[in-house]
Amino acid sequence: NAGVTQTPKFRVLKTGQSMTLLCAQDMNHEYMYWYRQDPGMGLRLIHYSVGEGTTAKGEVPDGYNVSRLKKQNFLLGLESAAPSQTSVYFCASSYEIRGRGVRGTEAFFGQGTRLTVV
Amino acid sequence: QKEVEQDPGPLSVPEGAIVSLNCTYSNSAFQYFMWYRQYSRKGPELLMYTYSSGNKEDGRFTAQVDKSSKYISLFIRDSQPSDSATYLCAMEYSSASKIIFGSGTRLSIRP
Protein backbone atom coordinates (compact mmCIF):
# COMPACT_ATOMS: atom_id res chain seq x y z
CA ASN A 1 0.00 0.00 0.00
CA ALA A 2 1.87 3.07 -1.28
CA GLY A 3 -0.43 5.74 0.24
CA VAL A 4 0.25 9.12 -1.37
CA THR A 5 2.97 9.31 -4.00
CA GLN A 6 4.34 12.54 -5.44
CA THR A 7 6.29 12.84 -8.66
CA PRO A 8 8.93 14.21 -9.05
CA LYS A 9 10.72 14.49 -5.70
CA PHE A 10 13.11 17.24 -6.85
CA ARG A 11 13.08 19.69 -9.73
CA VAL A 12 14.95 22.80 -10.80
CA LEU A 13 13.15 25.10 -13.22
CA LYS A 14 14.16 28.26 -15.03
CA THR A 15 11.95 31.31 -14.69
CA GLY A 16 9.12 31.12 -17.20
CA GLN A 17 9.21 27.36 -17.66
CA SER A 18 6.16 25.24 -17.00
CA MET A 19 5.77 21.94 -15.22
CA THR A 20 3.22 19.59 -13.70
CA LEU A 21 3.46 17.90 -10.34
CA LEU A 22 1.64 14.61 -10.06
CA CYS A 23 -0.01 13.25 -6.94
CA ALA A 24 -1.42 9.74 -6.82
CA GLN A 25 -3.25 8.04 -3.93
CA ASP A 26 -4.35 4.44 -3.66
CA MET A 27 -6.64 4.76 -0.63
CA ASN A 28 -9.81 5.64 -2.57
CA HIS A 29 -10.05 9.00 -0.78
CA GLU A 30 -12.49 11.58 -2.04
CA TYR A 31 -10.56 14.63 -0.89
CA MET A 32 -7.17 15.77 -2.13
CA TYR A 33 -5.06 18.86 -1.46
CA TRP A 34 -1.97 20.70 -2.64
CA TYR A 35 0.05 22.69 -0.10
CA ARG A 36 3.28 24.60 -0.24
CA GLN A 37 5.60 24.85 2.75
CA ASP A 38 8.02 27.72 3.21
CA PRO A 39 10.22 28.46 6.25
CA GLY A 40 8.21 30.17 8.98
CA MET A 41 4.99 30.00 6.93
CA GLY A 42 3.77 26.51 7.70
CA LEU A 43 1.60 24.72 5.17
CA ARG A 44 -0.43 26.99 2.93
CA LEU A 45 -3.27 25.54 0.90
CA ILE A 46 -2.98 26.14 -2.84
CA HIS A 47 -5.97 24.21 -4.25
CA TYR A 48 -8.08 21.30 -3.14
CA SER A 49 -10.64 18.87 -4.49
CA VAL A 50 -13.65 17.27 -2.82
CA GLY A 51 -14.15 14.69 -5.54
CA GLU A 52 -13.35 13.59 -9.08
CA GLY A 53 -13.88 16.46 -11.52
CA THR A 54 -14.02 19.15 -8.81
CA THR A 55 -11.44 21.70 -7.72
CA ALA A 56 -11.48 24.76 -5.46
CA LYS A 57 -9.09 27.57 -4.57
CA GLY A 58 -7.23 27.58 -1.30
CA GLU A 59 -5.27 30.34 0.44
CA VAL A 60 -2.59 30.95 -2.22
CA PRO A 61 -3.93 29.82 -5.63
CA ASP A 62 -2.37 32.47 -7.89
CA GLY A 63 0.11 31.12 -10.44
CA TYR A 64 -1.14 27.54 -10.10
CA ASN A 65 -3.75 25.39 -11.79
CA VAL A 66 -5.04 21.95 -10.87
CA SER A 67 -7.02 19.13 -12.38
CA ARG A 68 -8.72 16.05 -10.91
CA LEU A 69 -9.75 13.99 -13.93
CA LYS A 70 -9.42 10.70 -12.05
CA LYS A 71 -10.26 10.10 -8.41
CA GLN A 72 -6.80 8.80 -7.59
CA ASN A 73 -4.81 11.63 -9.23
CA PHE A 74 -4.49 15.34 -8.48
CA LEU A 75 -2.23 17.39 -10.77
CA LEU A 76 -0.68 20.75 -9.91
CA GLY A 77 0.48 22.90 -12.81
CA LEU A 78 2.80 25.89 -12.95
CA GLU A 79 2.29 27.64 -16.28
CA SER A 80 5.12 30.16 -15.97
CA ALA A 81 7.37 29.48 -13.01
CA ALA A 82 8.65 32.36 -10.87
CA PRO A 83 11.38 32.40 -8.19
CA SER A 84 8.62 33.08 -5.60
CA GLN A 85 7.32 29.58 -6.31
CA THR A 86 10.49 28.01 -4.95
CA SER A 87 9.14 25.84 -2.16
CA VAL A 88 8.42 22.34 -0.93
CA TYR A 89 5.08 21.14 -2.28
CA PHE A 90 3.01 18.58 -0.43
CA CYS A 91 0.05 16.67 -1.70
CA ALA A 92 -2.44 15.08 0.69
CA SER A 93 -5.57 12.99 0.52
CA SER A 94 -8.10 12.57 3.27
CA TYR A 95 -11.12 10.70 4.46
CA GLU A 96 -13.83 11.66 6.87
CA ILE A 97 -13.59 10.19 10.36
CA ARG A 98 -16.94 9.22 11.81
CA GLY A 99 -17.41 7.58 15.13
CA ARG A 100 -19.56 7.77 18.20
CA GLY A 101 -19.76 11.49 18.86
CA VAL A 102 -16.63 12.06 16.82
CA ARG A 103 -16.16 13.59 13.41
CA GLY A 104 -13.12 14.91 11.68
CA THR A 105 -10.72 14.39 8.85
CA GLU A 106 -7.45 12.51 8.67
CA ALA A 107 -5.13 13.66 5.92
CA PHE A 108 -2.27 11.56 4.59
CA PHE A 109 0.65 13.39 3.05
CA GLY A 110 3.14 12.52 0.36
CA GLN A 111 6.87 12.93 0.86
CA GLY A 112 6.99 16.31 -0.82
CA THR A 113 8.47 17.81 -3.99
CA ARG A 114 11.35 20.24 -3.61
CA LEU A 115 11.07 22.80 -6.38
CA THR A 116 13.65 25.48 -7.08
CA VAL A 117 13.00 28.19 -9.66
CA VAL A 118 16.11 30.05 -10.78
CA GLN B 1 -4.38 38.60 9.76
CA LYS B 2 -3.83 34.87 9.36
CA GLU B 3 -6.75 32.66 10.32
CA VAL B 4 -4.53 30.43 12.46
CA GLU B 5 -1.59 31.75 14.49
CA GLN B 6 1.11 29.55 15.97
CA ASP B 7 4.37 30.45 17.69
CA PRO B 8 7.11 29.12 15.38
CA GLY B 9 9.61 28.53 18.19
CA PRO B 10 12.10 26.94 18.18
CA LEU B 11 11.35 25.41 21.55
CA SER B 12 14.05 23.39 23.35
CA VAL B 13 13.33 21.46 26.56
CA PRO B 14 15.11 18.72 28.53
CA GLU B 15 13.99 15.12 28.29
CA GLY B 16 11.14 14.32 30.66
CA ALA B 17 9.74 17.87 30.67
CA ILE B 18 6.11 18.73 29.98
CA VAL B 19 5.72 20.57 26.69
CA SER B 20 2.91 22.97 25.87
CA LEU B 21 2.22 23.96 22.26
CA ASN B 22 -0.48 26.47 21.39
CA CYS B 23 -2.47 27.96 18.54
CA THR B 24 -5.03 30.72 18.34
CA TYR B 25 -7.57 31.25 15.61
CA SER B 26 -9.78 34.10 14.52
CA ASN B 27 -12.76 32.42 12.85
CA SER B 28 -15.34 30.94 15.21
CA ALA B 29 -16.65 28.80 12.32
CA PHE B 30 -13.80 26.32 12.78
CA GLN B 31 -15.26 23.12 14.19
CA TYR B 32 -12.55 20.48 13.88
CA PHE B 33 -9.10 20.77 15.38
CA MET B 34 -6.06 18.63 14.71
CA TRP B 35 -2.40 18.36 15.56
CA TYR B 36 0.09 17.04 13.03
CA ARG B 37 3.70 16.07 13.62
CA GLN B 38 6.33 16.53 10.93
CA TYR B 39 9.81 15.06 11.08
CA SER B 40 12.58 16.68 9.05
CA ARG B 41 12.19 16.17 5.29
CA LYS B 42 8.99 14.16 5.74
CA GLY B 43 5.31 14.87 5.20
CA PRO B 44 3.14 15.67 8.25
CA GLU B 45 1.32 12.86 10.06
CA LEU B 46 -1.87 13.19 12.09
CA LEU B 47 -1.20 13.04 15.80
CA MET B 48 -4.55 13.93 17.36
CA TYR B 49 -7.90 15.39 16.40
CA THR B 50 -10.81 16.73 18.40
CA TYR B 51 -14.27 17.94 17.54
CA SER B 52 -15.43 19.81 20.61
CA SER B 53 -14.22 21.92 23.49
CA GLY B 54 -12.47 20.13 26.32
CA ASN B 55 -9.60 17.70 26.64
CA LYS B 56 -8.70 14.57 24.72
CA GLU B 57 -5.96 12.29 25.93
CA ASP B 58 -3.91 9.71 24.00
CA GLY B 59 -0.96 8.24 25.87
CA ARG B 60 1.50 11.02 26.65
CA PHE B 61 -0.40 13.53 24.50
CA THR B 62 -3.34 15.70 25.51
CA ALA B 63 -5.20 18.00 23.12
CA GLN B 64 -7.20 20.83 24.60
CA VAL B 65 -9.72 23.06 22.84
CA ASP B 66 -11.27 26.24 24.23
CA LYS B 67 -13.73 27.50 21.62
CA SER B 68 -14.79 30.48 23.72
CA SER B 69 -11.22 31.79 23.69
CA LYS B 70 -10.42 30.44 20.19
CA TYR B 71 -7.39 28.69 21.62
CA ILE B 72 -6.09 25.15 21.27
CA SER B 73 -3.19 23.42 22.98
CA LEU B 74 -1.18 20.22 22.77
CA PHE B 75 0.55 18.94 25.88
CA ILE B 76 3.29 16.32 25.78
CA ARG B 77 4.13 14.59 29.07
CA ASP B 78 7.42 12.85 29.79
CA SER B 79 8.89 14.23 26.57
CA GLN B 80 11.36 12.03 24.69
CA PRO B 81 14.11 12.88 22.17
CA SER B 82 11.98 11.06 19.57
CA ASP B 83 9.33 13.78 20.05
CA SER B 84 11.71 16.28 18.42
CA ALA B 85 9.83 17.47 15.35
CA THR B 86 7.72 20.32 14.04
CA TYR B 87 4.16 20.33 15.39
CA LEU B 88 1.45 21.93 13.28
CA CYS B 89 -2.04 22.74 14.41
CA ALA B 90 -4.77 22.43 11.79
CA MET B 91 -8.44 23.35 11.58
CA GLU B 92 -11.49 22.80 9.42
CA TYR B 93 -14.80 24.60 9.09
CA SER B 94 -16.62 21.33 8.56
CA SER B 95 -15.60 17.73 8.26
CA ALA B 96 -13.65 16.93 5.08
CA SER B 97 -13.48 20.52 3.84
CA LYS B 98 -10.31 22.54 3.33
CA ILE B 99 -7.77 22.12 6.12
CA ILE B 100 -5.97 25.26 7.30
CA PHE B 101 -2.63 24.86 9.07
CA GLY B 102 -0.70 26.99 11.52
CA SER B 103 2.90 27.86 10.79
CA GLY B 104 4.25 25.03 12.98
CA THR B 105 6.40 25.01 16.13
CA ARG B 106 9.81 23.40 15.93
CA LEU B 107 10.41 21.36 19.10
CA SER B 108 13.71 19.90 20.28
CA ILE B 109 13.98 17.55 23.27
CA ARG B 110 17.48 17.49 24.78
CA PRO B 111 18.65 14.10 26.15
Short mmCIF file of C-alpha atoms in Angstrom, two decimals, chain B:
data_model
loop_
_atom_site.label_atom_id
_atom_site.label_comp_id
_atom_site.label_asym_id
_atom_site.label_seq_id
_atom_site.Cartn_x
_atom_site.Cartn_y
_atom_site.Cartn_z
CA GLN B 1 -4.38 38.60 9.76
CA LYS B 2 -3.83 34.87 9.36
CA GLU B 3 -6.75 32.66 10.32
CA VAL B 4 -4.53 30.43 12.46
CA GLU B 5 -1.59 31.75 14.49
CA GLN B 6 1.11 29.55 15.97
CA ASP B 7 4.37 30.45 17.69
CA PRO B 8 7.11 29.12 15.38
CA GLY B 9 9.61 28.53 18.19
CA PRO B 10 12.10 26.94 18.18
CA LEU B 11 11.35 25.41 21.55
CA SER B 12 14.05 23.39 23.35
CA VAL B 13 13.33 21.46 26.56
CA PRO B 14 15.11 18.72 28.53
CA GLU B 15 13.99 15.12 28.29
CA GLY B 16 11.14 14.32 30.66
CA ALA B 17 9.74 17.87 30.67
CA ILE B 18 6.11 18.73 29.98
CA VAL B 19 5.72 20.57 26.69
CA SER B 20 2.91 22.97 25.87
CA LEU B 21 2.22 23.96 22.26
CA ASN B 22 -0.48 26.47 21.39
CA CYS B 23 -2.47 27.96 18.54
CA THR B 24 -5.03 30.72 18.34
CA TYR B 25 -7.57 31.25 15.61
CA SER B 26 -9.78 34.10 14.52
CA ASN B 27 -12.76 32.42 12.85
CA SER B 28 -15.34 30.94 15.21
CA ALA B 29 -16.65 28.80 12.32
CA PHE B 30 -13.80 26.32 12.78
CA GLN B 31 -15.26 23.12 14.19
CA TYR B 32 -12.55 20.48 13.88
CA PHE B 33 -9.10 20.77 15.38
CA MET B 34 -6.06 18.63 14.71
CA TRP B 35 -2.40 18.36 15.56
CA TYR B 36 0.09 17.04 13.03
CA ARG B 37 3.70 16.07 13.62
CA GLN B 38 6.33 16.53 10.93
CA TYR B 39 9.81 15.06 11.08
CA SER B 40 12.58 16.68 9.05
CA ARG B 41 12.19 16.17 5.29
CA LYS B 42 8.99 14.16 5.74
CA GLY B 43 5.31 14.87 5.20
CA PRO B 44 3.14 15.67 8.25
CA GLU B 45 1.32 12.86 10.06
CA LEU B 46 -1.87 13.19 12.09
CA LEU B 47 -1.20 13.04 15.80
CA MET B 48 -4.55 13.93 17.36
CA TYR B 49 -7.90 15.39 16.40
CA THR B 50 -10.81 16.73 18.40
CA TYR B 51 -14.27 17.94 17.54
CA SER B 52 -15.43 19.81 20.61
CA SER B 53 -14.22 21.92 23.49
CA GLY B 54 -12.47 20.13 26.32
CA ASN B 55 -9.60 17.70 26.64
CA LYS B 56 -8.70 14.57 24.72
CA GLU B 57 -5.96 12.29 25.93
CA ASP B 58 -3.91 9.71 24.00
CA GLY B 59 -0.96 8.24 25.87
CA ARG B 60 1.50 11.02 26.65
CA PHE B 61 -0.40 13.53 24.50
CA THR B 62 -3.34 15.70 25.51
CA ALA B 63 -5.20 18.00 23.12
CA GLN B 64 -7.20 20.83 24.60
CA VAL B 65 -9.72 23.06 22.84
CA ASP B 66 -11.27 26.24 24.23
CA LYS B 67 -13.73 27.50 21.62
CA SER B 68 -14.79 30.48 23.72
CA SER B 69 -11.22 31.79 23.69
CA LYS B 70 -10.42 30.44 20.19
CA TYR B 71 -7.39 28.69 21.62
CA ILE B 72 -6.09 25.15 21.27
CA SER B 73 -3.19 23.42 22.98
CA LEU B 74 -1.18 20.22 22.77
CA PHE B 75 0.55 18.94 25.88
CA ILE B 76 3.29 16.32 25.78
CA ARG B 77 4.13 14.59 29.07
CA ASP B 78 7.42 12.85 29.79
CA SER B 79 8.89 14.23 26.57
CA GLN B 80 11.36 12.03 24.69
CA PRO B 81 14.11 12.88 22.17
CA SER B 82 11.98 11.06 19.57
CA ASP B 83 9.33 13.78 20.05
CA SER B 84 11.71 16.28 18.42
CA ALA B 85 9.83 17.47 15.35
CA THR B 86 7.72 20.32 14.04
CA TYR B 87 4.16 20.33 15.39
CA LEU B 88 1.45 21.93 13.28
CA CYS B 89 -2.04 22.74 14.41
CA ALA B 90 -4.77 22.43 11.79
CA MET B 91 -8.44 23.35 11.58
CA GLU B 92 -11.49 22.80 9.42
CA TYR B 93 -14.80 24.60 9.09
CA SER B 94 -16.62 21.33 8.56
CA SER B 95 -15.60 17.73 8.26
CA ALA B 96 -13.65 16.93 5.08
CA SER B 97 -13.48 20.52 3.84
CA LYS B 98 -10.31 22.54 3.33
CA ILE B 99 -7.77 22.12 6.12
CA ILE B 100 -5.97 25.26 7.30
CA PHE B 101 -2.63 24.86 9.07
CA GLY B 102 -0.70 26.99 11.52
CA SER B 103 2.90 27.86 10.79
CA GLY B 104 4.25 25.03 12.98
CA THR B 105 6.40 25.01 16.13
CA ARG B 106 9.81 23.40 15.93
CA LEU B 107 10.41 21.36 19.10
CA SER B 108 13.71 19.90 20.28
CA ILE B 109 13.98 17.55 23.27
CA ARG B 110 17.48 17.49 24.78
CA PRO B 111 18.65 14.10 26.15
#
